[in-house]
Amino acid sequence: MSEATDLATRAGDRDPRIGLRAVAALRRLVEQLEAVQVRGARQQGWSWQEIATELGVSRQAVHKKYGRH
């Protein structure tokens, strides 16, 4: 079972402590994955607007978050 699948399962646990910890871990994992994908898109010449469109956010939001990396 992959880490993400395990975390998703634990996020539905009846024990809030287990569920909340899993949600927090999933949030960190998603942030890491997003950063990798944004970096890859920029390396391939994507504009901030193209990335923002795919992420469903504004160009300004994605540039503010990743523009200095």
Coordinates of N, CA and C in Angstrom, one line a residue:
M1 N 0.9 -1.2 0.0 CA 0.0 0.0 0.0 C 0.9 1.2 0.0
S2 N 0.6 2.2 -0.8 CA 1.4 3.4 -0.9 C 1.2 4.3 0.3
E3 N 2.1 5.2 0.6 CA 2.0 6.1 1.7 C 0.7 7.0 1.6
A4 N 0.4 7.5 0.4 CA -0.8 8.3 0.2 C -2.1 7.5 0.4
T5 N -2.1 6.3 0.0 CA -3.3 5.4 0.2 C -3.5 5.2 1.7
D6 N -2.4 4.9 2.4 CA -2.4 4.6 3.8 C -2.9 5.9 4.6
L7 N -2.4 7.0 4.2 CA -2.8 8.3 4.8 C -4.3 8.6 4.6
A8 N -4.7 8.3 3.3 CA -6.1 8.5 3.0 C -7.0 7.6 3.8
T9 N -6.6 6.4 4.0 CA -7.4 5.5 4.9 C -7.4 6.0 6.3
R10 N -6.3 6.4 6.8 CA -6.2 6.9 8.2 C -7.0 8.2 8.4
A11 N -7.1 9.0 7.3 CA -7.8 10.3 7.4 C -9.3 10.0 7.7
G12 N -9.8 8.8 7.4 CA -11.2 8.5 7.6 C -11.4 7.8 8.9
D13 N -10.4 7.7 9.7 CA -10.5 6.9 11.0 C -11.5 7.6 11.9
R14 N -12.2 6.8 12.7 CA -13.1 7.3 13.7 C -12.5 8.1 14.8
D15 N -11.2 7.8 15.1 CA -10.4 8.5 16.1 C -9.9 9.8 15.5
P16 N -10.5 11.0 16.0 CA -10.1 12.3 15.4 C -8.5 12.5 15.5
R17 N -7.9 12.0 16.5 CA -6.4 12.2 16.6 C -5.7 11.6 15.4
I18 N -6.1 10.4 15.1 CA -5.5 9.6 14.0 C -5.9 10.3 12.6
G19 N -7.2 10.6 12.5 CA -7.7 11.3 11.3 C -7.0 12.6 11.0
L20 N -6.9 13.4 12.1 CA -6.4 14.8 11.9 C -4.9 14.7 11.6
R21 N -4.2 13.8 12.2 CA -2.7 13.7 11.9 C -2.6 13.2 10.4
A22 N -3.4 12.3 10.0 CA -3.4 11.9 8.6 C -3.7 13.0 7.6
V23 N -4.7 13.8 7.9 CA -5.0 15.0 7.1 C -3.8 15.9 7.0
A24 N -3.2 16.2 8.1 CA -2.0 17.1 8.1 C -0.9 16.5 7.3
A25 N -0.7 15.2 7.4 CA 0.4 14.6 6.6 C 0.0 14.6 5.1
L26 N -1.3 14.4 4.8 CA -1.7 14.5 3.4 C -1.5 15.9 2.8
R27 N -1.8 16.9 3.6 CA -1.6 18.3 3.2 C -0.1 18.6 2.9
R28 N 0.8 18.1 3.7 CA 2.2 18.2 3.5 C 2.6 17.5 2.2
L29 N 2.1 16.3 2.0 CA 2.4 15.6 0.8 C 1.9 16.3 -0.5
V30 N 0.7 16.8 -0.4 CA 0.2 17.6 -1.6 C 1.0 18.8 -1.9
E31 N 1.4 19.5 -0.9 CA 2.3 20.7 -1.1 C 3.6 20.3 -1.8
Q32 N 4.2 19.2 -1.3 CA 5.4 18.7 -1.9 C 5.2 18.4 -3.4
L33 N 4.1 17.6 -3.7 CA 3.8 17.2 -5.0 C 3.6 18.4 -5.9
E34 N 2.8 19.4 -5.4 CA 2.5 20.6 -6.2 C 3.8 21.3 -6.5
A35 N 4.7 21.5 -5.6 CA 6.0 22.2 -5.8 C 6.8 21.5 -6.9
V36 N 6.8 20.2 -6.9 CA 7.6 19.4 -7.9 C 7.0 19.6 -9.3
Q37 N 5.6 19.6 -9.4 CA 5.0 19.8 -10.6 C 5.1 21.2 -11.2
V38 N 5.0 22.2 -10.3 CA 5.2 23.6 -10.7 C 6.6 23.8 -11.2
R39 N 7.6 23.3 -10.5 CA 9.0 23.4 -10.9 C 9.2 22.7 -12.3
G40 N 8.6 21.6 -12.5 CA 8.7 20.9 -13.8 C 8.1 21.7 -14.9
A41 N 6.9 22.2 -14.6 CA 6.2 23.0 -15.6 C 7.0 24.2 -16.0
R42 N 7.6 24.9 -15.1 CA 8.4 26.1 -15.3 C 9.6 25.7 -16.2
Q43 N 10.3 24.6 -15.8 CA 11.4 24.1 -16.6 C 11.1 23.8 -18.0
Q44 N 9.8 23.4 -18.3 CA 9.3 23.1 -19.6 C 8.8 24.4 -20.3
G45 N 8.9 25.5 -19.7 CA 8.6 26.8 -20.3 C 7.1 27.2 -20.1
W46 N 6.4 26.6 -19.2 CA 5.0 27.0 -19.0 C 5.0 28.4 -18.3
S47 N 4.0 29.1 -18.7 CA 3.8 30.5 -18.0 C 3.1 30.3 -16.7
W48 N 3.2 31.3 -15.9 CA 2.5 31.3 -14.6 C 1.0 31.2 -14.8
Q49 N 0.5 31.8 -15.8 CA -0.9 31.7 -16.1 C -1.3 30.3 -16.4
E50 N -0.5 29.6 -17.2 CA -0.9 28.2 -17.6 C -0.9 27.3 -16.3
I51 N 0.1 27.5 -15.5 CA 0.2 26.7 -14.2 C -1.0 27.0 -13.4
A52 N -1.3 28.3 -13.2 CA -2.5 28.7 -12.4 C -3.8 28.1 -12.9
T53 N -4.0 28.1 -14.2 CA -5.2 27.6 -14.7 C -5.3 26.1 -14.4
E54 N -4.3 25.3 -14.5 CA -4.4 23.9 -14.1 C -4.6 23.7 -12.7
L55 N -4.1 24.6 -11.8 CA -4.2 24.4 -10.4 C -5.6 25.1 -9.9
G56 N -6.2 25.8 -10.7 CA -7.5 26.4 -10.3 C -7.3 27.6 -9.4
V57 N -6.2 28.3 -9.6 CA -5.9 29.5 -8.8 C -5.6 30.7 -9.7
S58 N -5.3 31.8 -9.1 CA -5.0 33.0 -9.9 C -3.5 32.9 -10.2
R59 N -3.1 33.6 -11.3 CA -1.7 33.7 -11.7 C -0.9 34.3 -10.6
Q60 N -1.5 35.3 -9.9 CA -0.8 36.0 -8.9 C -0.5 35.1 -7.7
A61 N -1.5 34.2 -7.4 CA -1.3 33.3 -6.2 C -0.2 32.3 -6.5
V62 N -0.2 31.7 -7.7 CA 0.9 30.8 -8.0 C 2.3 31.4 -8.1
H63 N 2.3 32.6 -8.6 CA 3.6 33.3 -8.7 C 4.1 33.7 -7.3
K64 N 3.2 34.2 -6.5 CA 3.6 34.6 -5.1 C 4.1 33.4 -4.4
K65 N 3.5 32.2 -4.6 CA 3.9 31.0 -3.8 C 5.2 30.4 -4.3
Y66 N 5.4 30.5 -5.7 CA 6.5 29.8 -6.3 C 7.5 30.6 -7.0
G67 N 7.2 31.9 -7.2 CA 8.0 32.7 -8.1 C 9.4 33.0 -7.7
R68 N 9.7 32.8 -6.4 CA 11.0 33.1 -5.9 C 11.9 31.9 -5.8
H69 N 11.4 30.7 -6.2 CA 12.1 29.5 -6.0 C 13.0 29.2 -7.2

